[in-house]
């Protein structure tokens, strides 16, 4: 894909501010991942400041992993501000379908401002497409390939890009589909890898206006880092450290050489 190899370079040069309203579990790991690739993360969720943060940020990441009433209010306010300010916005509907509360929250966020990109696992995307409600927390109960049809419909309905992550990552914009086959099985044994993918998408969309291209680059960066970390790791603990190091050592040349992309 032409242009994908320049996105990482542009992140390191521009050092974009990525505003994350995310969950307690992953704040540290996602912030470190963004720093490792050259972005500048801010984890701000107080309702008193989210509008100001969105106004100065290069992109907005909303992740509904740990919900509460005040955080939902902040998410809705931030999404609305992103729409008004034309700030690129990626949404992670964590666990949608597992409870009515989560489903209603996700639908309300999308109603206020259709995200430029939505990233989720197969179950989450299927639930969001209202084709199924069978999810298990944040873990997928459906094969990634099975969510593709739902993702296509959802992308056309919202006029955006849908990323279905799994053993193979699908990036879908209308009828355009790209597949990334990089990654390592240990990624499923470390919490927050999907959330990290969403934040990396946020960094890529901050420097690349083509949302399909930005999302493809982000999933390639994640997958290649997973490939490299897996070769050095004995288990989930060492993998987490090696993964962050692999992000830090990532280059445009490595991406160009090691990406497993089908279009």
PDB file of C-alpha atoms in Angstrom, residues 2-173:
ATOM      1  CA  UNK A   2       1.606   3.243  -1.193  1.00  0.00           C
ATOM      2  CA  UNK A   3       2.309   5.691   1.597  1.00  0.00           C
ATOM      3  CA  UNK A   4       2.036   3.327   4.530  1.00  0.00           C
ATOM      4  CA  UNK A   5       5.777   3.322   5.142  1.00  0.00           C
ATOM      5  CA  UNK A   6       5.845   7.101   5.699  1.00  0.00           C
ATOM      6  CA  UNK A   7       3.266   7.276   8.476  1.00  0.00           C
ATOM      7  CA  UNK A   8       5.549   6.151  11.293  1.00  0.00           C
ATOM      8  CA  UNK A   9       8.155   8.695  10.202  1.00  0.00           C
ATOM      9  CA  UNK A  10       5.548  11.444  10.229  1.00  0.00           C
ATOM     10  CA  UNK A  11       4.504  10.512  13.771  1.00  0.00           C
ATOM     11  CA  UNK A  12       8.070  10.824  15.027  1.00  0.00           C
ATOM     12  CA  UNK A  13       8.517  14.170  13.254  1.00  0.00           C
ATOM     13  CA  UNK A  14       5.185  15.753  14.177  1.00  0.00           C
ATOM     14  CA  UNK A  15       4.870  14.243  17.681  1.00  0.00           C
ATOM     15  CA  UNK A  16       1.049  14.473  17.592  1.00  0.00           C
ATOM     16  CA  UNK A  17      -0.933  14.951  20.799  1.00  0.00           C
ATOM     17  CA  UNK A  18      -3.283  11.976  21.118  1.00  0.00           C
ATOM     18  CA  UNK A  19      -6.103  12.537  23.611  1.00  0.00           C
ATOM     19  CA  UNK A  20      -7.186   9.269  25.218  1.00  0.00           C
ATOM     20  CA  UNK A  21     -10.335   8.748  27.238  1.00  0.00           C
ATOM     21  CA  UNK A  22      -9.636   5.142  28.030  1.00  0.00           C
ATOM     22  CA  UNK A  23      -9.908   2.566  30.788  1.00  0.00           C
ATOM     23  CA  UNK A  24      -8.039   2.095  34.045  1.00  0.00           C
ATOM     24  CA  UNK A  25      -6.588  -1.245  32.989  1.00  0.00           C
ATOM     25  CA  UNK A  26      -4.618  -0.004  29.983  1.00  0.00           C
ATOM     26  CA  UNK A  27      -3.688   3.628  30.620  1.00  0.00           C
ATOM     27  CA  UNK A  28      -0.043   2.944  31.396  1.00  0.00           C
ATOM     28  CA  UNK A  29       0.559   0.460  28.576  1.00  0.00           C
ATOM     29  CA  UNK A  30      -1.191   2.517  25.897  1.00  0.00           C
ATOM     30  CA  UNK A  31       0.581   5.699  26.958  1.00  0.00           C
ATOM     31  CA  UNK A  32       3.935   3.915  26.783  1.00  0.00           C
ATOM     32  CA  UNK A  33       3.091   2.476  23.365  1.00  0.00           C
ATOM     33  CA  UNK A  34       2.277   5.936  22.024  1.00  0.00           C
ATOM     34  CA  UNK A  35       5.477   7.352  23.454  1.00  0.00           C
ATOM     35  CA  UNK A  36       7.449   4.475  21.940  1.00  0.00           C
ATOM     36  CA  UNK A  37       6.361   5.358  18.388  1.00  0.00           C
ATOM     37  CA  UNK A  38       6.887   9.094  18.860  1.00  0.00           C
ATOM     38  CA  UNK A  39       3.395  10.344  19.710  1.00  0.00           C
ATOM     39  CA  UNK A  40       2.494  12.435  22.744  1.00  0.00           C
ATOM     40  CA  UNK A  41      -0.277  10.845  24.838  1.00  0.00           C
ATOM     41  CA  UNK A  42      -2.612  12.619  27.237  1.00  0.00           C
ATOM     42  CA  UNK A  43      -5.003  10.628  29.408  1.00  0.00           C
ATOM     43  CA  UNK A  44      -7.657  13.194  30.327  1.00  0.00           C
ATOM     44  CA  UNK A  45     -11.193  12.237  31.263  1.00  0.00           C
ATOM     45  CA  UNK A  46     -12.424  14.986  33.612  1.00  0.00           C
ATOM     46  CA  UNK A  47     -15.532  16.570  32.158  1.00  0.00           C
ATOM     47  CA  UNK A  48     -14.165  19.985  33.107  1.00  0.00           C
ATOM     48  CA  UNK A  49     -11.301  19.727  30.617  1.00  0.00           C
ATOM     49  CA  UNK A  50     -12.134  17.274  27.847  1.00  0.00           C
ATOM     50  CA  UNK A  51     -13.354  19.951  25.442  1.00  0.00           C
ATOM     51  CA  UNK A  52     -10.164  21.945  25.888  1.00  0.00           C
ATOM     52  CA  UNK A  53      -8.069  18.815  25.359  1.00  0.00           C
ATOM     53  CA  UNK A  54      -9.933  17.826  22.198  1.00  0.00           C
ATOM     54  CA  UNK A  55      -9.448  21.366  20.866  1.00  0.00           C
ATOM     55  CA  UNK A  56      -5.659  21.138  21.072  1.00  0.00           C
ATOM     56  CA  UNK A  57      -5.281  17.433  20.270  1.00  0.00           C
ATOM     57  CA  UNK A  58      -4.378  15.974  16.888  1.00  0.00           C
ATOM     58  CA  UNK A  59      -6.768  13.058  17.440  1.00  0.00           C
ATOM     59  CA  UNK A  60      -9.216  11.633  19.965  1.00  0.00           C
ATOM     60  CA  UNK A  61      -9.349   8.038  21.236  1.00  0.00           C
ATOM     61  CA  UNK A  62     -12.436   6.897  23.153  1.00  0.00           C
ATOM     62  CA  UNK A  63     -12.291   3.468  24.783  1.00  0.00           C
ATOM     63  CA  UNK A  64     -15.228   2.362  26.938  1.00  0.00           C
ATOM     64  CA  UNK A  65     -13.480  -0.457  28.773  1.00  0.00           C
ATOM     65  CA  UNK A  66     -14.328   0.742  32.296  1.00  0.00           C
ATOM     66  CA  UNK A  67     -17.576   2.663  32.333  1.00  0.00           C
ATOM     67  CA  UNK A  68     -19.068   5.027  34.885  1.00  0.00           C
ATOM     68  CA  UNK A  69     -21.647   7.772  34.603  1.00  0.00           C
ATOM     69  CA  UNK A  70     -19.144  10.644  34.794  1.00  0.00           C
ATOM     70  CA  UNK A  71     -16.797   9.017  32.279  1.00  0.00           C
ATOM     71  CA  UNK A  72     -19.651   8.474  29.846  1.00  0.00           C
ATOM     72  CA  UNK A  73     -20.590  12.153  30.141  1.00  0.00           C
ATOM     73  CA  UNK A  74     -16.975  13.042  29.318  1.00  0.00           C
ATOM     74  CA  UNK A  75     -16.938  10.669  26.337  1.00  0.00           C
ATOM     75  CA  UNK A  76     -20.107  12.183  24.906  1.00  0.00           C
ATOM     76  CA  UNK A  77     -18.847  15.729  25.397  1.00  0.00           C
ATOM     77  CA  UNK A  78     -15.480  14.884  23.825  1.00  0.00           C
ATOM     78  CA  UNK A  79     -17.095  13.154  20.840  1.00  0.00           C
ATOM     79  CA  UNK A  80     -19.332  16.152  20.239  1.00  0.00           C
ATOM     80  CA  UNK A  81     -16.359  18.518  20.430  1.00  0.00           C
ATOM     81  CA  UNK A  82     -14.361  16.327  18.031  1.00  0.00           C
ATOM     82  CA  UNK A  83     -17.197  16.571  15.511  1.00  0.00           C
ATOM     83  CA  UNK A  84     -17.342  20.363  15.879  1.00  0.00           C
ATOM     84  CA  UNK A  85     -13.576  20.805  15.622  1.00  0.00           C
ATOM     85  CA  UNK A  86     -13.073  18.146  12.904  1.00  0.00           C
ATOM     86  CA  UNK A  87     -10.634  16.300  15.166  1.00  0.00           C
ATOM     87  CA  UNK A  88     -10.052  12.716  13.916  1.00  0.00           C
ATOM     88  CA  UNK A  89     -11.804  10.318  16.278  1.00  0.00           C
ATOM     89  CA  UNK A  90     -11.369   6.564  16.812  1.00  0.00           C
ATOM     90  CA  UNK A  91     -13.781   4.588  18.995  1.00  0.00           C
ATOM     91  CA  UNK A  92     -13.231   1.262  20.782  1.00  0.00           C
ATOM     92  CA  UNK A  93     -16.597  -0.245  21.852  1.00  0.00           C
ATOM     93  CA  UNK A  94     -15.084  -2.594  24.437  1.00  0.00           C
ATOM     94  CA  UNK A  95     -17.432  -5.372  25.496  1.00  0.00           C
ATOM     95  CA  UNK A  96     -20.450  -4.031  23.625  1.00  0.00           C
ATOM     96  CA  UNK A  97     -23.260  -6.562  23.769  1.00  0.00           C
ATOM     97  CA  UNK A  98     -22.146  -7.899  27.143  1.00  0.00           C
ATOM     98  CA  UNK A  99     -24.598  -5.585  28.911  1.00  0.00           C
ATOM     99  CA  UNK A 100     -27.416  -3.232  27.984  1.00  0.00           C
ATOM    100  CA  UNK A 101     -25.455  -0.417  29.621  1.00  0.00           C
ATOM    101  CA  UNK A 102     -22.488  -0.918  27.298  1.00  0.00           C
ATOM    102  CA  UNK A 103     -24.605  -1.267  24.199  1.00  0.00           C
ATOM    103  CA  UNK A 104     -26.604   1.876  24.936  1.00  0.00           C
ATOM    104  CA  UNK A 105     -23.425   3.818  25.686  1.00  0.00           C
ATOM    105  CA  UNK A 106     -21.791   2.812  22.402  1.00  0.00           C
ATOM    106  CA  UNK A 107     -24.856   3.659  20.369  1.00  0.00           C
ATOM    107  CA  UNK A 108     -25.190   7.029  22.105  1.00  0.00           C
ATOM    108  CA  UNK A 109     -21.574   7.934  21.374  1.00  0.00           C
ATOM    109  CA  UNK A 110     -21.959   7.010  17.707  1.00  0.00           C
ATOM    110  CA  UNK A 111     -25.217   8.939  17.476  1.00  0.00           C
ATOM    111  CA  UNK A 112     -23.560  12.117  18.750  1.00  0.00           C
ATOM    112  CA  UNK A 113     -20.564  11.814  16.432  1.00  0.00           C
ATOM    113  CA  UNK A 114     -19.888   9.025  13.958  1.00  0.00           C
ATOM    114  CA  UNK A 115     -16.258   8.018  14.585  1.00  0.00           C
ATOM    115  CA  UNK A 116     -13.801   8.215  11.707  1.00  0.00           C
ATOM    116  CA  UNK A 117     -12.649   4.722  12.719  1.00  0.00           C
ATOM    117  CA  UNK A 118     -14.135   2.016  14.925  1.00  0.00           C
ATOM    118  CA  UNK A 119     -11.870  -0.818  16.099  1.00  0.00           C
ATOM    119  CA  UNK A 120     -13.064  -3.923  17.863  1.00  0.00           C
ATOM    120  CA  UNK A 121     -12.822  -7.682  17.906  1.00  0.00           C
ATOM    121  CA  UNK A 122     -15.218  -9.771  15.851  1.00  0.00           C
ATOM    122  CA  UNK A 123     -17.880 -10.078  18.558  1.00  0.00           C
ATOM    123  CA  UNK A 124     -17.844  -6.363  19.275  1.00  0.00           C
ATOM    124  CA  UNK A 125     -18.147  -5.390  15.628  1.00  0.00           C
ATOM    125  CA  UNK A 126     -20.928  -7.918  15.070  1.00  0.00           C
ATOM    126  CA  UNK A 127     -22.787  -6.627  18.119  1.00  0.00           C
ATOM    127  CA  UNK A 128     -22.366  -3.055  16.943  1.00  0.00           C
ATOM    128  CA  UNK A 129     -23.667  -4.041  13.539  1.00  0.00           C
ATOM    129  CA  UNK A 130     -26.610  -5.543  15.464  1.00  0.00           C
ATOM    130  CA  UNK A 131     -26.101  -8.951  13.911  1.00  0.00           C
ATOM    131  CA  UNK A 132     -25.455 -10.661  17.241  1.00  0.00           C
ATOM    132  CA  UNK A 133     -25.391  -9.923  20.950  1.00  0.00           C
ATOM    133  CA  UNK A 134     -23.187 -12.854  21.961  1.00  0.00           C
ATOM    134  CA  UNK A 135     -20.046 -11.347  23.439  1.00  0.00           C
ATOM    135  CA  UNK A 136     -17.970 -12.430  26.408  1.00  0.00           C
ATOM    136  CA  UNK A 137     -16.579  -9.381  28.151  1.00  0.00           C
ATOM    137  CA  UNK A 138     -13.780  -8.042  25.983  1.00  0.00           C
ATOM    138  CA  UNK A 139     -12.971 -11.405  24.403  1.00  0.00           C
ATOM    139  CA  UNK A 140     -14.261 -12.359  20.989  1.00  0.00           C
ATOM    140  CA  UNK A 141     -16.586 -15.361  20.667  1.00  0.00           C
ATOM    141  CA  UNK A 142     -16.742 -15.093  16.873  1.00  0.00           C
ATOM    142  CA  UNK A 143     -14.106 -15.659  14.206  1.00  0.00           C
ATOM    143  CA  UNK A 144     -12.768 -12.440  12.703  1.00  0.00           C
ATOM    144  CA  UNK A 145     -13.752 -13.494   9.192  1.00  0.00           C
ATOM    145  CA  UNK A 146     -17.386 -13.877  10.286  1.00  0.00           C
ATOM    146  CA  UNK A 147     -17.585 -10.185  11.204  1.00  0.00           C
ATOM    147  CA  UNK A 148     -16.508  -8.921   7.793  1.00  0.00           C
ATOM    148  CA  UNK A 149     -20.005  -8.744   6.312  1.00  0.00           C
ATOM    149  CA  UNK A 150     -21.274  -6.876   9.369  1.00  0.00           C
ATOM    150  CA  UNK A 151     -18.280  -4.550   9.226  1.00  0.00           C
ATOM    151  CA  UNK A 152     -18.934  -3.727   5.568  1.00  0.00           C
ATOM    152  CA  UNK A 153     -22.542  -2.847   6.339  1.00  0.00           C
ATOM    153  CA  UNK A 154     -21.512  -0.785   9.360  1.00  0.00           C
ATOM    154  CA  UNK A 155     -18.847   1.065   7.392  1.00  0.00           C
ATOM    155  CA  UNK A 156     -21.318   1.965   4.659  1.00  0.00           C
ATOM    156  CA  UNK A 157     -23.928   3.051   7.190  1.00  0.00           C
ATOM    157  CA  UNK A 158     -21.532   5.309   9.089  1.00  0.00           C
ATOM    158  CA  UNK A 159     -19.358   6.262   6.088  1.00  0.00           C
ATOM    159  CA  UNK A 160     -16.213   5.393   8.015  1.00  0.00           C
ATOM    160  CA  UNK A 161     -13.492   2.774   8.467  1.00  0.00           C
ATOM    161  CA  UNK A 162     -14.037  -0.365  10.553  1.00  0.00           C
ATOM    162  CA  UNK A 163     -11.123  -2.400  11.921  1.00  0.00           C
ATOM    163  CA  UNK A 164     -11.815  -5.982  12.991  1.00  0.00           C
ATOM    164  CA  UNK A 165      -8.821  -7.239  14.927  1.00  0.00           C
ATOM    165  CA  UNK A 166      -7.853 -10.857  15.434  1.00  0.00           C
ATOM    166  CA  UNK A 167      -5.372 -13.420  14.144  1.00  0.00           C
ATOM    167  CA  UNK A 168      -5.911 -11.611  10.838  1.00  0.00           C
ATOM    168  CA  UNK A 169      -6.798  -7.925  11.064  1.00  0.00           C
ATOM    169  CA  UNK A 170      -9.377  -6.628   8.599  1.00  0.00           C
ATOM    170  CA  UNK A 171      -9.473  -2.939   7.697  1.00  0.00           C
ATOM    171  CA  UNK A 172     -12.732  -2.133   5.944  1.00  0.00           C
ATOM    172  CA  UNK A 173     -13.898   1.069   4.286  1.00  0.00           C
TER     173      UNK A 173
END
